[in-house]
Amino acid sequence: MASFYTGNTGKSTGAHLDFRIYDVEKGGYVDPTSFTNIMSVGGESLTGQFGVTSGYGMRDHPTDGGQKMHHGIDYGTPDGTKVDID
């Protein structure tokens, strides 16, 4: 098991978790939806506690404007949320 803490890089729209999966063999990001079940906060499923604020796929970019591919799934977690990977 591994753990990490969420935070704000300063360029984003606020505190959140941007969960991404990079496939080395494919040489790029892949849809992380099927991997979300491995994350927990305080022993409970992350997805059961925090809502998705931006899904995987094309979206209106919140800081740069225009349409842009979002390679992750954003969850509305506060700064410093400890996320465990099981």
mmCIF file with all atom_site columns, C-alpha atoms in Angstrom:
data_model
loop_
_atom_site.group_PDB
_atom_site.id
_atom_site.type_symbol
_atom_site.label_atom_id
_atom_site.label_alt_id
_atom_site.label_comp_id
_atom_site.label_asym_id
_atom_site.label_entity_id
_atom_site.label_seq_id
_atom_site.pdbx_PDB_ins_code
_atom_site.Cartn_x
_atom_site.Cartn_y
_atom_site.Cartn_z
_atom_site.occupancy
_atom_site.B_iso_or_equiv
_atom_site.pdbx_formal_charge
_atom_site.auth_seq_id
_atom_site.auth_comp_id
_atom_site.auth_asym_id
_atom_site.auth_atom_id
_atom_site.pdbx_PDB_model_num
ATOM 1  C CA . MET A 1 1  ? 0.000   0.000  0.000   1.00 0.00 ? 1  MET A CA 1
ATOM 2  C CA . ALA A 1 2  ? 1.110   3.569  -0.701  1.00 0.00 ? 2  ALA A CA 1
ATOM 3  C CA . SER A 1 3  ? -0.215  6.918  0.525   1.00 0.00 ? 3  SER A CA 1
ATOM 4  C CA . PHE A 1 4  ? -0.095  10.484 -0.725  1.00 0.00 ? 4  PHE A CA 1
ATOM 5  C CA . TYR A 1 5  ? -1.600  13.817 0.260   1.00 0.00 ? 5  TYR A CA 1
ATOM 6  C CA . THR A 1 6  ? -3.675  16.080 -1.952  1.00 0.00 ? 6  THR A CA 1
ATOM 7  C CA . GLY A 1 7  ? -2.829  19.727 -2.449  1.00 0.00 ? 7  GLY A CA 1
ATOM 8  C CA . ASN A 1 8  ? -2.970  22.742 -4.686  1.00 0.00 ? 8  ASN A CA 1
ATOM 9  C CA . THR A 1 9  ? -0.165  23.438 -7.161  1.00 0.00 ? 9  THR A CA 1
ATOM 10 C CA . GLY A 1 10 ? -1.157  27.078 -7.481  1.00 0.00 ? 10 GLY A CA 1
ATOM 11 C CA . LYS A 1 11 ? -2.134  26.876 -11.160 1.00 0.00 ? 11 LYS A CA 1
ATOM 12 C CA . SER A 1 12 ? -5.359  24.983 -10.524 1.00 0.00 ? 12 SER A CA 1
ATOM 13 C CA . THR A 1 13 ? -8.796  26.248 -9.566  1.00 0.00 ? 13 THR A CA 1
ATOM 14 C CA . GLY A 1 14 ? -8.382  25.092 -5.965  1.00 0.00 ? 14 GLY A CA 1
ATOM 15 C CA . ALA A 1 15 ? -7.715  22.101 -3.797  1.00 0.00 ? 15 ALA A CA 1
ATOM 16 C CA . HIS A 1 16 ? -8.519  18.785 -5.458  1.00 0.00 ? 16 HIS A CA 1
ATOM 17 C CA . LEU A 1 17 ? -7.131  15.381 -6.398  1.00 0.00 ? 17 LEU A CA 1
ATOM 18 C CA . ASP A 1 18 ? -6.276  14.995 -10.100 1.00 0.00 ? 18 ASP A CA 1
ATOM 19 C CA . PHE A 1 19 ? -6.042  11.209 -10.508 1.00 0.00 ? 19 PHE A CA 1
ATOM 20 C CA . ARG A 1 20 ? -4.239  10.045 -13.682 1.00 0.00 ? 20 ARG A CA 1
ATOM 21 C CA . ILE A 1 21 ? -2.858  6.757  -15.013 1.00 0.00 ? 21 ILE A CA 1
ATOM 22 C CA . TYR A 1 22 ? 0.107   6.786  -17.401 1.00 0.00 ? 22 TYR A CA 1
ATOM 23 C CA . ASP A 1 23 ? 0.551   3.620  -19.490 1.00 0.00 ? 23 ASP A CA 1
ATOM 24 C CA . VAL A 1 24 ? 4.269   3.224  -20.229 1.00 0.00 ? 24 VAL A CA 1
ATOM 25 C CA . GLU A 1 25 ? 3.660   0.678  -22.997 1.00 0.00 ? 25 GLU A CA 1
ATOM 26 C CA . LYS A 1 26 ? 1.171   2.951  -24.791 1.00 0.00 ? 26 LYS A CA 1
ATOM 27 C CA . GLY A 1 27 ? 3.261   6.031  -24.120 1.00 0.00 ? 27 GLY A CA 1
ATOM 28 C CA . GLY A 1 28 ? 0.401   8.125  -22.788 1.00 0.00 ? 28 GLY A CA 1
ATOM 29 C CA . TYR A 1 29 ? -2.380  8.618  -20.300 1.00 0.00 ? 29 TYR A CA 1
ATOM 30 C CA . VAL A 1 30 ? -5.338  6.240  -20.262 1.00 0.00 ? 30 VAL A CA 1
ATOM 31 C CA . ASP A 1 31 ? -8.827  6.563  -18.812 1.00 0.00 ? 31 ASP A CA 1
ATOM 32 C CA . PRO A 1 32 ? -8.338  6.089  -15.038 1.00 0.00 ? 32 PRO A CA 1
ATOM 33 C CA . THR A 1 33 ? -11.990 5.227  -14.317 1.00 0.00 ? 33 THR A CA 1
ATOM 34 C CA . SER A 1 34 ? -11.381 1.502  -13.801 1.00 0.00 ? 34 SER A CA 1
ATOM 35 C CA . PHE A 1 35 ? -8.637  2.243  -11.236 1.00 0.00 ? 35 PHE A CA 1
ATOM 36 C CA . THR A 1 36 ? -10.616 4.519  -8.910  1.00 0.00 ? 36 THR A CA 1
ATOM 37 C CA . ASN A 1 37 ? -11.634 1.592  -6.693  1.00 0.00 ? 37 ASN A CA 1
ATOM 38 C CA . ILE A 1 38 ? -8.065  1.275  -5.347  1.00 0.00 ? 38 ILE A CA 1
ATOM 39 C CA . MET A 1 39 ? -8.189  4.650  -3.534  1.00 0.00 ? 39 MET A CA 1
ATOM 40 C CA . SER A 1 40 ? -9.451  5.149  0.006   1.00 0.00 ? 40 SER A CA 1
ATOM 41 C CA . VAL A 1 41 ? -9.543  7.904  2.620   1.00 0.00 ? 41 VAL A CA 1
ATOM 42 C CA . GLY A 1 42 ? -9.734  6.916  6.283   1.00 0.00 ? 42 GLY A CA 1
ATOM 43 C CA . GLY A 1 43 ? -10.440 3.312  5.353   1.00 0.00 ? 43 GLY A CA 1
ATOM 44 C CA . GLU A 1 44 ? -13.446 4.228  3.190   1.00 0.00 ? 44 GLU A CA 1
ATOM 45 C CA . SER A 1 45 ? -13.722 4.475  -0.589  1.00 0.00 ? 45 SER A CA 1
ATOM 46 C CA . LEU A 1 46 ? -12.549 7.852  -1.911  1.00 0.00 ? 46 LEU A CA 1
ATOM 47 C CA . THR A 1 47 ? -15.287 7.856  -4.546  1.00 0.00 ? 47 THR A CA 1
ATOM 48 C CA . GLY A 1 48 ? -17.950 7.350  -1.883  1.00 0.00 ? 48 GLY A CA 1
ATOM 49 C CA . GLN A 1 49 ? -16.769 10.409 0.037   1.00 0.00 ? 49 GLN A CA 1
ATOM 50 C CA . PHE A 1 50 ? -15.745 12.965 -2.590  1.00 0.00 ? 50 PHE A CA 1
ATOM 51 C CA . GLY A 1 51 ? -17.525 13.983 -5.755  1.00 0.00 ? 51 GLY A CA 1
ATOM 52 C CA . VAL A 1 52 ? -16.035 14.257 -9.228  1.00 0.00 ? 52 VAL A CA 1
ATOM 53 C CA . THR A 1 53 ? -15.444 17.891 -10.145 1.00 0.00 ? 53 THR A CA 1
ATOM 54 C CA . SER A 1 54 ? -14.116 17.154 -13.646 1.00 0.00 ? 54 SER A CA 1
ATOM 55 C CA . GLY A 1 55 ? -14.164 13.835 -15.479 1.00 0.00 ? 55 GLY A CA 1
ATOM 56 C CA . TYR A 1 56 ? -11.827 12.246 -18.006 1.00 0.00 ? 56 TYR A CA 1
ATOM 57 C CA . GLY A 1 57 ? -12.217 13.578 -21.541 1.00 0.00 ? 57 GLY A CA 1
ATOM 58 C CA . MET A 1 58 ? -12.630 16.810 -23.446 1.00 0.00 ? 58 MET A CA 1
ATOM 59 C CA . ARG A 1 59 ? -13.669 19.823 -21.390 1.00 0.00 ? 59 ARG A CA 1
ATOM 60 C CA . ASP A 1 60 ? -13.649 23.595 -21.236 1.00 0.00 ? 60 ASP A CA 1
ATOM 61 C CA . HIS A 1 61 ? -10.289 24.238 -19.610 1.00 0.00 ? 61 HIS A CA 1
ATOM 62 C CA . PRO A 1 62 ? -10.888 26.088 -16.318 1.00 0.00 ? 62 PRO A CA 1
ATOM 63 C CA . THR A 1 63 ? -7.725  28.248 -16.336 1.00 0.00 ? 63 THR A CA 1
ATOM 64 C CA . ASP A 1 64 ? -6.486  28.345 -19.958 1.00 0.00 ? 64 ASP A CA 1
ATOM 65 C CA . GLY A 1 65 ? -9.883  28.497 -21.679 1.00 0.00 ? 65 GLY A CA 1
ATOM 66 C CA . GLY A 1 66 ? -10.918 26.616 -24.811 1.00 0.00 ? 66 GLY A CA 1
ATOM 67 C CA . GLN A 1 67 ? -11.475 22.898 -25.261 1.00 0.00 ? 67 GLN A CA 1
ATOM 68 C CA . LYS A 1 68 ? -8.702  20.645 -23.986 1.00 0.00 ? 68 LYS A CA 1
ATOM 69 C CA . MET A 1 69 ? -8.325  16.969 -23.168 1.00 0.00 ? 69 MET A CA 1
ATOM 70 C CA . HIS A 1 70 ? -8.373  16.237 -19.437 1.00 0.00 ? 70 HIS A CA 1
ATOM 71 C CA . HIS A 1 71 ? -6.338  13.091 -18.821 1.00 0.00 ? 71 HIS A CA 1
ATOM 72 C CA . GLY A 1 72 ? -7.448  12.608 -15.226 1.00 0.00 ? 72 GLY A CA 1
ATOM 73 C CA . ILE A 1 73 ? -10.449 12.581 -12.955 1.00 0.00 ? 73 ILE A CA 1
ATOM 74 C CA . ASP A 1 74 ? -10.674 15.429 -10.446 1.00 0.00 ? 74 ASP A CA 1
ATOM 75 C CA . TYR A 1 75 ? -12.166 14.867 -6.995  1.00 0.00 ? 75 TYR A CA 1
ATOM 76 C CA . GLY A 1 76 ? -13.128 17.725 -4.670  1.00 0.00 ? 76 GLY A CA 1
ATOM 77 C CA . THR A 1 77 ? -10.781 16.862 -1.803  1.00 0.00 ? 77 THR A CA 1
ATOM 78 C CA . PRO A 1 78 ? -9.472  19.437 0.685   1.00 0.00 ? 78 PRO A CA 1
ATOM 79 C CA . ASP A 1 79 ? -5.749  20.250 0.868   1.00 0.00 ? 79 ASP A CA 1
ATOM 80 C CA . GLY A 1 80 ? -3.870  17.654 2.892   1.00 0.00 ? 80 GLY A CA 1
ATOM 81 C CA . THR A 1 81 ? -6.313  14.768 2.384   1.00 0.00 ? 81 THR A CA 1
ATOM 82 C CA . LYS A 1 82 ? -4.429  11.510 2.905   1.00 0.00 ? 82 LYS A CA 1
ATOM 83 C CA . VAL A 1 83 ? -5.275  9.085  0.101   1.00 0.00 ? 83 VAL A CA 1
ATOM 84 C CA . ASP A 1 84 ? -4.278  5.435  0.381   1.00 0.00 ? 84 ASP A CA 1
ATOM 85 C CA . ILE A 1 85 ? -3.726  3.193  -2.639  1.00 0.00 ? 85 ILE A CA 1
ATOM 86 C CA . ASP A 1 86 ? -4.645  -0.410 -1.845  1.00 0.00 ? 86 ASP A CA 1
#
